[in-house]
Short mmCIF file of C-alpha atoms and ligand atoms in Angstrom, two decimals:
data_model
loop_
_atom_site.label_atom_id
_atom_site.label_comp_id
_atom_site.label_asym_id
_atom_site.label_seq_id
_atom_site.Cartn_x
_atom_site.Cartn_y
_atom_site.Cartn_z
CA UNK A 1 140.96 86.55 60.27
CA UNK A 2 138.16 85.65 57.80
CA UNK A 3 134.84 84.70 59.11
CA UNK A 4 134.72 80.71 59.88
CA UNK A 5 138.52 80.31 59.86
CA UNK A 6 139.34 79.10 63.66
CA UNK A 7 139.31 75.67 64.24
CA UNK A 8 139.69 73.41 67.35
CA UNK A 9 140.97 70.18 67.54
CA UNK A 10 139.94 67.38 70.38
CA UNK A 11 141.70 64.21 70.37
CA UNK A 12 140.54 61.00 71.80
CA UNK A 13 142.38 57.96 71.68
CA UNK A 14 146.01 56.63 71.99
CA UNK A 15 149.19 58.19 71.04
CA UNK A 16 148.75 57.82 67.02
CA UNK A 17 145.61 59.59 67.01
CA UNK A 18 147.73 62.73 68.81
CA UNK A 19 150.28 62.52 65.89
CA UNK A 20 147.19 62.38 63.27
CA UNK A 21 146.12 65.69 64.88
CA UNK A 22 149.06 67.15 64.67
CA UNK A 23 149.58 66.51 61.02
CA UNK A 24 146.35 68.24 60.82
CA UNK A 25 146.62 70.96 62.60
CA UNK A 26 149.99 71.86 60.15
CA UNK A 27 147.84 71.30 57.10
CA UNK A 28 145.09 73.70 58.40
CA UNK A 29 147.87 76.42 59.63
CA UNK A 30 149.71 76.31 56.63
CA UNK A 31 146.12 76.79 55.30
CA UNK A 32 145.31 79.98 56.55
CA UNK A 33 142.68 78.60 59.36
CA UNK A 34 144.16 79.92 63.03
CA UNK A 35 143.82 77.83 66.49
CA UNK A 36 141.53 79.05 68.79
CA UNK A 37 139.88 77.51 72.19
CA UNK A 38 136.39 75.03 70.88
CA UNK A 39 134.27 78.16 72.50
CA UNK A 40 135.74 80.57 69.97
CA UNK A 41 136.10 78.14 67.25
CA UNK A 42 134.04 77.39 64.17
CA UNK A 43 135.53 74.64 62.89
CA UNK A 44 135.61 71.59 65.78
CA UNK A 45 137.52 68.90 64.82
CA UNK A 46 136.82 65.72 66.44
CA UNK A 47 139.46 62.73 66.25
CA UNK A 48 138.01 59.78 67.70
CA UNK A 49 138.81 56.60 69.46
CA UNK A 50 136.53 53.35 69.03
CA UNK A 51 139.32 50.88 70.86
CA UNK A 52 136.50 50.64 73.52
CA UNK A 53 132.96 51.70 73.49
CA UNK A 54 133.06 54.38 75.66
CA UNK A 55 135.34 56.38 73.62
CA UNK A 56 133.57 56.39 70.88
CA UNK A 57 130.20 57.71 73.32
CA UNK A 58 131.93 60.53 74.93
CA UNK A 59 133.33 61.83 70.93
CA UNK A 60 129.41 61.36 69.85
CA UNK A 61 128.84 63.11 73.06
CA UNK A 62 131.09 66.10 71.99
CA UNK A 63 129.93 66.17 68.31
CA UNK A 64 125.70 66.52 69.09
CA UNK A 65 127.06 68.95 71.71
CA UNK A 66 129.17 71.31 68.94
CA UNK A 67 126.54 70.80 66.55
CA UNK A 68 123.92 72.48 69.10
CA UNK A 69 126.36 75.62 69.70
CA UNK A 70 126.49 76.19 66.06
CA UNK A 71 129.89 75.18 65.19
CA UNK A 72 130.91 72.74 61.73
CA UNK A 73 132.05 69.56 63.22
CA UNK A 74 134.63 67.48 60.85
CA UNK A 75 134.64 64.29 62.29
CA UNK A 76 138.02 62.01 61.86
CA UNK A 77 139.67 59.44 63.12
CA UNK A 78 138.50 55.85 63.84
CA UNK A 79 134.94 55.53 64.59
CA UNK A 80 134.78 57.57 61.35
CA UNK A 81 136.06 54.87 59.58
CA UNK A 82 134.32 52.22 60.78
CA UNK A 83 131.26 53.81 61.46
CA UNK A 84 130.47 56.51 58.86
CA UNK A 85 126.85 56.49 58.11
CA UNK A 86 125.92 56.87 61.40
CA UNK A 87 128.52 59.68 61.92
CA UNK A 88 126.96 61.47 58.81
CA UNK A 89 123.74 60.73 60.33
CA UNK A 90 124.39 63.01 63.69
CA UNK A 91 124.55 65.92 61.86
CA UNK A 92 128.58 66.44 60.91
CA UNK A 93 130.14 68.51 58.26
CA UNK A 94 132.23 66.25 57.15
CA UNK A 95 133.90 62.72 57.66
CA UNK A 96 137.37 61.70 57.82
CA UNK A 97 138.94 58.50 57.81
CA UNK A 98 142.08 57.23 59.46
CA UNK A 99 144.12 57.30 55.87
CA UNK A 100 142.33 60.90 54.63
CA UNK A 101 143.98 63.26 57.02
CA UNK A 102 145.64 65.18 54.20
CA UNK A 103 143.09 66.50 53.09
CA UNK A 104 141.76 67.74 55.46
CA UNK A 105 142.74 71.45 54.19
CA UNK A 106 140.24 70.92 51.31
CA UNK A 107 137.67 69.83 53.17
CA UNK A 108 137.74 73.16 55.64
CA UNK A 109 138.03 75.06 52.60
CA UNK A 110 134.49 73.16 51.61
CA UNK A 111 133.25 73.75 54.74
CA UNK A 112 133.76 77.46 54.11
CA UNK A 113 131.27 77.13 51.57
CA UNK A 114 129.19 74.83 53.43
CA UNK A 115 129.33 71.66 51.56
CA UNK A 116 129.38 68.34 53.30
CA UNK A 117 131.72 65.42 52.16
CA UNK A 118 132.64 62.37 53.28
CA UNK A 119 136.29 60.46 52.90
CA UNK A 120 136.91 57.20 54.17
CA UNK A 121 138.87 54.33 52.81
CA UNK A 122 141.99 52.50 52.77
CA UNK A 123 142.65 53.21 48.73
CA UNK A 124 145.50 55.52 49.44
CA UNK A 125 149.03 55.62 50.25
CA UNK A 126 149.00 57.56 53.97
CA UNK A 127 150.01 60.89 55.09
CA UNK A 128 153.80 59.62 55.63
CA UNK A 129 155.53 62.92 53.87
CA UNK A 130 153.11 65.60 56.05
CA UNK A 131 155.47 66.54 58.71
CA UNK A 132 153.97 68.02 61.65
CA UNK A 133 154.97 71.31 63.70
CA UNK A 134 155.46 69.03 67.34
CA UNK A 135 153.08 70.08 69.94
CA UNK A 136 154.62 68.87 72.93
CA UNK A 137 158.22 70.84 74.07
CA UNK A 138 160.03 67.48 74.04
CA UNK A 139 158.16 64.57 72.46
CA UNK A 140 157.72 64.24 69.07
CA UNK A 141 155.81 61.00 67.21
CA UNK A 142 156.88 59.44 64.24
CA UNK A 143 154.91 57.05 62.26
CA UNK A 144 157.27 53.81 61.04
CA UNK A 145 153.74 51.90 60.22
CA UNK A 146 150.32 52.13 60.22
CA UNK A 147 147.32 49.78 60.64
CA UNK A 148 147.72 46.22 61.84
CA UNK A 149 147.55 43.10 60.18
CA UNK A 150 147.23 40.78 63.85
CA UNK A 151 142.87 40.60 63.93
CA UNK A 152 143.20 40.07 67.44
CA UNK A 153 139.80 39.04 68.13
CA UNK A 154 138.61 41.80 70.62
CA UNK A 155 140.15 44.79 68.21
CA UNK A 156 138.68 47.28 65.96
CA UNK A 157 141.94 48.56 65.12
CA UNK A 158 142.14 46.41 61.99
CA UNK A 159 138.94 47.57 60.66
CA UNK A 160 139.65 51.22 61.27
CA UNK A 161 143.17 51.83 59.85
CA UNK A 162 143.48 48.83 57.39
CA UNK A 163 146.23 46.74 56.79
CA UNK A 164 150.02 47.31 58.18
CA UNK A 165 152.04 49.31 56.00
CA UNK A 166 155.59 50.13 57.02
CA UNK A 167 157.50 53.52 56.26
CA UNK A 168 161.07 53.55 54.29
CA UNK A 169 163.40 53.69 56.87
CA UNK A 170 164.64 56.57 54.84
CA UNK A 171 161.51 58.81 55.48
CA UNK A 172 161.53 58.16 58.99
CA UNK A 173 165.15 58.99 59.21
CA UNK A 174 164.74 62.14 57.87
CA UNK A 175 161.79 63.19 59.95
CA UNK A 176 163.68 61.84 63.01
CA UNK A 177 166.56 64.64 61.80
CA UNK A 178 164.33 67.05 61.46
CA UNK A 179 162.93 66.82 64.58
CA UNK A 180 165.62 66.57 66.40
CA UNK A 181 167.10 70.30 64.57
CA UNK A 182 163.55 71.87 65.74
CA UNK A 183 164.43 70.42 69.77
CA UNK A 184 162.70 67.65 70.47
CA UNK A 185 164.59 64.93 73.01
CA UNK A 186 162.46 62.26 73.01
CA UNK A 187 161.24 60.19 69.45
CA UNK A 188 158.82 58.24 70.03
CA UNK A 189 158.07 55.33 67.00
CA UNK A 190 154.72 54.74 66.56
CA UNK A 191 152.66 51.60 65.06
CA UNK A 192 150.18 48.95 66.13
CA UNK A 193 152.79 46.31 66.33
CA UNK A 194 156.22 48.02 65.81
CA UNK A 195 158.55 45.34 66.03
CA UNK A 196 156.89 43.25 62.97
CA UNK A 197 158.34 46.31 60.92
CA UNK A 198 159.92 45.37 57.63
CA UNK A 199 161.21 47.71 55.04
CA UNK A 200 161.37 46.20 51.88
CA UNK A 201 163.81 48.83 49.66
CA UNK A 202 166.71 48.37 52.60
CA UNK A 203 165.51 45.11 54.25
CA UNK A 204 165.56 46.39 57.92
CA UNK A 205 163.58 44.80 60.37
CA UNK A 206 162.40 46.47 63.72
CA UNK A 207 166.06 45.77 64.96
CA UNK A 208 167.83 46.86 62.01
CA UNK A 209 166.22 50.33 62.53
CA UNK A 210 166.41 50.65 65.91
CA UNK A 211 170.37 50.36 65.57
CA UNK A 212 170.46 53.06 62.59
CA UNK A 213 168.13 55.58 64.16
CA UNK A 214 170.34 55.02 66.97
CA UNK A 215 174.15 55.41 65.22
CA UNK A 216 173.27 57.64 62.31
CA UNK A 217 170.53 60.06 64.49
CA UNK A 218 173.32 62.52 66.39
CA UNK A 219 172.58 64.82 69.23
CA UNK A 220 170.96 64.64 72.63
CA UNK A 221 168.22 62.52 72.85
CA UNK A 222 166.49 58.99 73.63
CA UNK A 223 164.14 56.97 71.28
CA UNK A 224 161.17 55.43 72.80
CA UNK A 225 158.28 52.84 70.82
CA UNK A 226 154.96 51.87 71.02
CA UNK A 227 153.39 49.41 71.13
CA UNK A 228 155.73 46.18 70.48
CA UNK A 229 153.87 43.02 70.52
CA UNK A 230 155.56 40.52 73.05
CA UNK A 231 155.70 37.41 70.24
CA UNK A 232 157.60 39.86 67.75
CA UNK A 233 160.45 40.31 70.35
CA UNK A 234 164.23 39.04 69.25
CA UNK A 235 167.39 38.58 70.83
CA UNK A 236 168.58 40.45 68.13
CA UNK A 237 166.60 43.16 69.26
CA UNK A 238 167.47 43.13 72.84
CA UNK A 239 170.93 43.07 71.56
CA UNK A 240 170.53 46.06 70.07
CA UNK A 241 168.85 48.01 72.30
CA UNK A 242 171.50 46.67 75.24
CA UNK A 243 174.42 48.09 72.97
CA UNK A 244 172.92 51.05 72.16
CA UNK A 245 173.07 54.81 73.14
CA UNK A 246 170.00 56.38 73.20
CA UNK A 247 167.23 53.65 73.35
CA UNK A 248 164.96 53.34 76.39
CA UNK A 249 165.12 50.51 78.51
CA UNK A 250 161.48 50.49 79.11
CA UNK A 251 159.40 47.48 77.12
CA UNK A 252 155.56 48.21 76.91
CA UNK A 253 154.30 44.50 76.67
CA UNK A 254 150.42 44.01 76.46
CA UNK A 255 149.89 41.11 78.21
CA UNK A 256 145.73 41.24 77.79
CA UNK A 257 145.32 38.12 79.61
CA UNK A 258 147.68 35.35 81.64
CA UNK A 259 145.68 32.79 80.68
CA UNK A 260 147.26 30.44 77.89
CA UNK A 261 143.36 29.23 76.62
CA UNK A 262 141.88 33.09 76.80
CA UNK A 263 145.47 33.77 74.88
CA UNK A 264 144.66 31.38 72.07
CA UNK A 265 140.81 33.01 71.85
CA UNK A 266 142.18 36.14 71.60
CA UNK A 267 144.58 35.41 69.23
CA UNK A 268 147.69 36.56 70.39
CA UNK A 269 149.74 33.95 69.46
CA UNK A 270 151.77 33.28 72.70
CA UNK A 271 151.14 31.55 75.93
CA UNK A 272 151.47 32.32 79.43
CA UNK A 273 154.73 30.43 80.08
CA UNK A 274 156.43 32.33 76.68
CA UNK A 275 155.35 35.80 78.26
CA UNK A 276 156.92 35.16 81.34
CA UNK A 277 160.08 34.14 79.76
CA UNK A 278 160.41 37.19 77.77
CA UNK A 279 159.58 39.70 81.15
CA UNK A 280 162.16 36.81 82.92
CA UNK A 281 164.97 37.68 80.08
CA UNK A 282 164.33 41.22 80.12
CA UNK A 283 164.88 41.51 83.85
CA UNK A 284 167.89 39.13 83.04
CA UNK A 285 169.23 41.49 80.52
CA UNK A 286 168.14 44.89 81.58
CA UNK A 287 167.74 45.22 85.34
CA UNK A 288 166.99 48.67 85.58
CA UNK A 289 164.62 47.93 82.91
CA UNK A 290 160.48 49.14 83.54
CA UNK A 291 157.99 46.97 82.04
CA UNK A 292 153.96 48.39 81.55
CA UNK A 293 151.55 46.28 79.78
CA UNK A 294 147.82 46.43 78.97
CA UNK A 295 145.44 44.05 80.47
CA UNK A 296 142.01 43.03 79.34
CA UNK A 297 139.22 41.61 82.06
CA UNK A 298 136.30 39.57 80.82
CA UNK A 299 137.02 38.69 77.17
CA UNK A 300 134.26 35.74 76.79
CA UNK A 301 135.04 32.52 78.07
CA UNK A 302 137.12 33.89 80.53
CA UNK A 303 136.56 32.27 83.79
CA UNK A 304 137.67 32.04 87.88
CA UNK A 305 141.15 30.08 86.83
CA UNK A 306 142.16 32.42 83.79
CA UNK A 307 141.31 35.17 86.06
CA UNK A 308 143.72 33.64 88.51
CA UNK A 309 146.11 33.16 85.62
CA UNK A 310 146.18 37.06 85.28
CA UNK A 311 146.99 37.66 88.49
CA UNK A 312 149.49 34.87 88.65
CA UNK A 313 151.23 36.79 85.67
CA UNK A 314 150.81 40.14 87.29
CA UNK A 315 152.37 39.16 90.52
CA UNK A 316 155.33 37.52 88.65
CA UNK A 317 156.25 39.97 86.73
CA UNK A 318 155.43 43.41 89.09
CA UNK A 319 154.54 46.18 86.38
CA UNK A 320 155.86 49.36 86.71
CA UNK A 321 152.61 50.41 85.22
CA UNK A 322 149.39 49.00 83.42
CA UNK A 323 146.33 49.77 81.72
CA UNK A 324 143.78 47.88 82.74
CA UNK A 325 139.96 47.48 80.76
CA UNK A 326 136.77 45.82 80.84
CA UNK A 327 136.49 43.75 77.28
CA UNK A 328 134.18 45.88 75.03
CA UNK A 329 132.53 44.09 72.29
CA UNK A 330 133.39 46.10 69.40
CA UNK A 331 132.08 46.08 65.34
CA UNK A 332 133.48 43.67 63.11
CA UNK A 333 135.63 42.30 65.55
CA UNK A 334 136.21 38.25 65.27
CA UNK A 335 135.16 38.07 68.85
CA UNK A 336 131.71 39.55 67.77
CA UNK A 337 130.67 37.21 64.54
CA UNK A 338 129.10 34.80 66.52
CA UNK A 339 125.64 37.11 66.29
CA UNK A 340 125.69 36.58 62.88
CA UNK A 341 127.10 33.19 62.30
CA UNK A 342 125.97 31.21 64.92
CA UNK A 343 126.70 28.20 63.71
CA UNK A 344 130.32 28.78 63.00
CA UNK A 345 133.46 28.25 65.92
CA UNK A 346 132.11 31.95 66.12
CA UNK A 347 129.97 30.56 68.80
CA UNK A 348 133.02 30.06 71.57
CA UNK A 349 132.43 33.86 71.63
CA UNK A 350 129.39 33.81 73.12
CA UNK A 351 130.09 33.30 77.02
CA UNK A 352 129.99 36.59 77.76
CA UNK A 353 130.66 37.55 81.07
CA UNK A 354 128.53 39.29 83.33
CA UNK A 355 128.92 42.80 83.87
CA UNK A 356 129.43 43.08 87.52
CA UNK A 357 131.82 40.06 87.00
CA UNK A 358 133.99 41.96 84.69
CA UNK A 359 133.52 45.25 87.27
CA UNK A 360 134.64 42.79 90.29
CA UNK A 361 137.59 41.40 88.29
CA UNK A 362 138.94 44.87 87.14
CA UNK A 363 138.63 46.05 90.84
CA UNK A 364 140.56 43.11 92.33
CA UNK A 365 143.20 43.57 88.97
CA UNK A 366 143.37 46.89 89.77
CA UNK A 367 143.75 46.97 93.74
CA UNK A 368 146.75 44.44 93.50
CA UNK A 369 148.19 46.22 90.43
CA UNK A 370 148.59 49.44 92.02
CA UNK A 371 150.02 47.83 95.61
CA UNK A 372 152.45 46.65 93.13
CA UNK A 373 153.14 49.39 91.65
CA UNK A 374 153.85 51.02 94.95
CA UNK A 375 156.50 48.56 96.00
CA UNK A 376 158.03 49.25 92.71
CA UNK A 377 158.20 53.24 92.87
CA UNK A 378 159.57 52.45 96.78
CA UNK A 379 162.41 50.78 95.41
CA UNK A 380 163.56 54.19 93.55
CA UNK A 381 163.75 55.96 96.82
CA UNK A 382 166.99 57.75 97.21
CA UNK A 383 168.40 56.46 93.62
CA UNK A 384 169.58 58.18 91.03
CA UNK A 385 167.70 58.97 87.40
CA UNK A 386 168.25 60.55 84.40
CA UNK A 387 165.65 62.67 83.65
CA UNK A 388 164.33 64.75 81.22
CA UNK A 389 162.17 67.84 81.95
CA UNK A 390 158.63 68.17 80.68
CA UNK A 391 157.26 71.36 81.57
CA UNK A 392 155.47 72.79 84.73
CA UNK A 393 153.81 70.31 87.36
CA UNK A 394 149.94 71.77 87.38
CA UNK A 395 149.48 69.56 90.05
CA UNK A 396 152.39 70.42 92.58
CA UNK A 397 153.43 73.99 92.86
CA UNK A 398 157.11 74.83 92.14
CA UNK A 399 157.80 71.75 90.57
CA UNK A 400 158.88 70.58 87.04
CA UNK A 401 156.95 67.76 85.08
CA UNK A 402 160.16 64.96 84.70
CA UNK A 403 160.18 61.57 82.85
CA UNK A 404 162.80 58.97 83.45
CA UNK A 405 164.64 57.16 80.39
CA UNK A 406 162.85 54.00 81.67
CA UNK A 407 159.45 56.14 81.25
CA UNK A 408 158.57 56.32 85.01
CA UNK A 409 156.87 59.68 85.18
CA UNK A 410 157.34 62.21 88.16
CA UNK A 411 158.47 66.03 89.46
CA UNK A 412 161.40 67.84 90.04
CA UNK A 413 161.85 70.24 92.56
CA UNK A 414 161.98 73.71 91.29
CA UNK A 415 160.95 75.40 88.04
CA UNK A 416 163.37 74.23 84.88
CA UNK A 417 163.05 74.76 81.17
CA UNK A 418 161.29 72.07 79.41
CA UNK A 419 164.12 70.11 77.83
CA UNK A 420 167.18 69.71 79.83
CA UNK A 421 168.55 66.29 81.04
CA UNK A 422 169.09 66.15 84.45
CA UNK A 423 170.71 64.10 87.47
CA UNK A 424 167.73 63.93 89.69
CA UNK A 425 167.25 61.86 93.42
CA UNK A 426 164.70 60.40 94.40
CA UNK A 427 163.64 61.56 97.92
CA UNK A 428 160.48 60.91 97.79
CA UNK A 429 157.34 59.02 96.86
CA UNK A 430 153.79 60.35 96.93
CA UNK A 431 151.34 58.10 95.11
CA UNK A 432 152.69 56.49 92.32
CA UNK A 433 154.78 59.99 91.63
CA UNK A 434 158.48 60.01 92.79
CA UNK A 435 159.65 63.17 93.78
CA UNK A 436 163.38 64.44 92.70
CA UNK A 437 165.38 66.74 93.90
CA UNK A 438 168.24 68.38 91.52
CA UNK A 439 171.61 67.16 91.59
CA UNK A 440 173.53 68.12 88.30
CA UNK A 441 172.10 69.03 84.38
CA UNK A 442 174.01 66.09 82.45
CA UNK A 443 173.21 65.08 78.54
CA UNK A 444 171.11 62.19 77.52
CA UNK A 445 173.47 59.24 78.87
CA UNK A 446 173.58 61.16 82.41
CA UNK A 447 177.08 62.06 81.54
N1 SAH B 501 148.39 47.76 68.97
C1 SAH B 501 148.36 47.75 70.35
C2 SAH B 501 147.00 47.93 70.98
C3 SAH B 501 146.16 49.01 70.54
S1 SAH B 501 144.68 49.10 71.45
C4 SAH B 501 148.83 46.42 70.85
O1 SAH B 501 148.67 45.42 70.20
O2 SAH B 501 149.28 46.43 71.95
C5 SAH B 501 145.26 49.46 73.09
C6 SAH B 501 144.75 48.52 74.14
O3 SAH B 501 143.33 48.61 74.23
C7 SAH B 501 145.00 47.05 73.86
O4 SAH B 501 146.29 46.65 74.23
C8 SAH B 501 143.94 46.38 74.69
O5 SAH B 501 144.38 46.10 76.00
C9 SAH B 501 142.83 47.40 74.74
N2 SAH B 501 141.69 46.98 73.92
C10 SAH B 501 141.67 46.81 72.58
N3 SAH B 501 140.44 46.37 72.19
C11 SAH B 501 139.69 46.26 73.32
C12 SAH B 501 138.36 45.84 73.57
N4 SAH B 501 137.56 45.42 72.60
N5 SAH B 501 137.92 45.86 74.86
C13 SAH B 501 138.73 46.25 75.86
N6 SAH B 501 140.00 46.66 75.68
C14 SAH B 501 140.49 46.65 74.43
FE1 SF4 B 502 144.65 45.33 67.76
FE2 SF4 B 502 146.08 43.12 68.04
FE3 SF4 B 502 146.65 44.83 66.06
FE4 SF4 B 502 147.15 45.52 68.62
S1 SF4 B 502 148.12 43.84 67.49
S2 SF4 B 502 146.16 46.78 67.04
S3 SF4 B 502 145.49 44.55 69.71
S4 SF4 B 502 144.78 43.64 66.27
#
């Protein structure tokens, strides 16, 4: 191996930043560079997260620490983009924006010879053709869009991957076969707001490609998407996924708040009532359905009877699962602008809301959210699942990492290849983890 060839890659962030590193790590092994542990490395690449500040700390964190040991840092991702100067100003070898991941070959290759660049910008049509080797055993990502046109007012995101473009339905039909002939069981569609997807050269919408991934994809295996927003949902896409063979019944629907007036502040475009109608159909339509959402505590203006709304919303519905954040006051974000136009309706943004207010909110959000959550894994006790096998369980000896269809995570007695679809029972529940013991192997329909 020639001298500065090994490179590292850390990824912060949600699931598209995992499929960015994995195109990259393809383009630098088809490159000649070879993976290696960051110790051994001398090339760390650093794909951030700026979603929330703390993120974006702990990757600064990482890249002053990197920089001390030696290494060449190439910072990508999406505090790259947003925040480059500063980036450039810690030190790094190089910077690389959210829509310059192919070239990141080049730019190793530079820092071979010790230059220092910079590429950032929205100027250029993405990565869509760079297939990546998958990572995981079972799980591969595919892109259908990138960036987000929404400007919800707490979000960064629109400011660090630029405006929504959607893939052919073509290209991600292909990649979908691909994957599938290399093993994976699991395709997972990625954008900011999947279903507002619109292909303009065969006129699909989000439900029109859900049903032809679904007929014209053949072989063992389920599709999963993230992240939906709830006011894109249709019947026409319940309708499809209801008829369907091989999409999950599990809906990811970020709530962020239950209250109608911190809804309309945070641009969302939906109220309370019309969320609970959509969670009230979906348990309608799909009863063995799970439904996760992401919930934001504290957004400004938020006070004790939105807070209540929240919880009203949470009880309601029962989550099988949620994220749950402080608001973070990020760059550029509408929610922000009242520092520098005070005089604007900018200014509704400026109740902030104490810290240990937001800390006592997320506590109480959290406590009743998990009891929740409990009551819902109980209810899987003794039933039956589909399940697909993940790998080995670090955490419990002798058993196998398992996810359901509905994406309820948990083990499997006894050691299993990763891969196989399996009958499992639910015996027990430790935590929020069921536990399943083996009953029959069966193919992705549990037939
Ligand atoms: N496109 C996805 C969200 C991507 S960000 C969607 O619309 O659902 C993932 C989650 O981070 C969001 O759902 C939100 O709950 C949270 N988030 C985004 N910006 C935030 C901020 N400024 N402060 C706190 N949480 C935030
Ligand atoms: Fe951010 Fe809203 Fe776009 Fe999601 S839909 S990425 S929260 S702007």
């Amino acid at each position: 191996m020639q001298k500065g060839k090994r490179f590292s890659i850390i990824t912060f962030g949600c699931q598209m930043n995992v499929r960015d590193s994995e195109t990259m790590r393809s383009i630098l092994l088809k490159r000649g560079f070879e993976e290696d542990k960051p110790e051994n490395a001398d090339i760390v690449l650093i794909n951030s997260c700026s979603v929330r500040e703390k993120a974006e700390k702990r990757a600064k964190i990482y890249t002053r620490e990197f920089k001390r040991k030696g290494k060449k840092v190439i910072f990508a991702g999406c505090v790259a983009e947003s925040e480059k100067d500063k980036i450039f100003a810690l030190g790094v070898d190089a910077v690389l924006g959210t829509r310059k991941i192919h070239k990141v070959g080049d730019i190793a290759i530079s820092l071979l010879e010790d230059r220092k660049i910079i590429e950032v910008g929205f100027d250029e049509i993405p990565h869509f053709d760079q297939v990546p080797e998958p990572t995981h055993p079972v799980t591969s990502y595919v892109n259908i869009s990138i960036g987000c046109d929404n400007f919800c007012s707490f979000c960064i995101v629109p400011y660090t991957r630029g405006r929504e473009i959607t893939r052919s339905f073509n290209s991600i039909l292909s990649e979908s076969k691909e994957l599938l002939k290399k093993g994976s069981k699991e395709i997972f569609l990625l954008g900011q707001n999947v279903n507002s997807y619109f292909d303009e050269t065969t006129g699909y919408d989000f439900a029109d490609l859900l049903y032809n991934l679904d007929k014209k994809l053949e072989g063992d295996y389920w599709i999963k998407y993230l992240s939906p927003n709830p006011r894109d949902f249709s019947y026409k896409v319940f309708k499809v996924i209801k008829e369907s063979d091989h999409i999950s019944f599990w809906f990811h629907l970020p709530l962020q708040s239950g209250s109608t007036k911190v809804l309309k502040r945070m641009k969302r475009d939906y109220t309370k009532e019309e969320f609970l109608d959509l969670c009230y159909v979906i348990r309608e339509e799909f009863p063995d359905a799970t439904i996760t959402t992401d919930i934001i505590v504290g957004f400004p203006g938020e006070d004790d009877k939105d807070f209540e709304d929240t919880l009203d919303v949470v009880e309601r519905v029962r989550f099988d699962m949620a994220f749950m954040f402080k608001y973070s006051e990020r760059p550029n974000t509408p929610a922000r602008r009242y520092k520098d136009r005070p005089n604007t309706p900018a200014r509704r943004y400026k109740d902030k809301i104490p810290e240990e207010v937001k800390d006592e909110r997320l506590h109480i959000l959290i406590e009743r959210v998990n009891t929740i959550i409990g009551e819902r894994r109980k209810e899987m006790l003794r039933r039956r699942f589909i399940i697909l096998t993940e790998g080995e369980s670090e955490k419990f000896e002798n058993y196998t990492r398992v996810k359901t269809r509905e994406n309820i995570k948990g083990v499997l007695k006894g050691k299993f290849e990763p891969g196989k679809f399996i009958i499992g029972r639910v015996t027990e529940i430790k935590g929020h983890t069921p536990f399943f013991e083996f009953e029959r192997f069966c193919d992705y329909k549990g037939v």
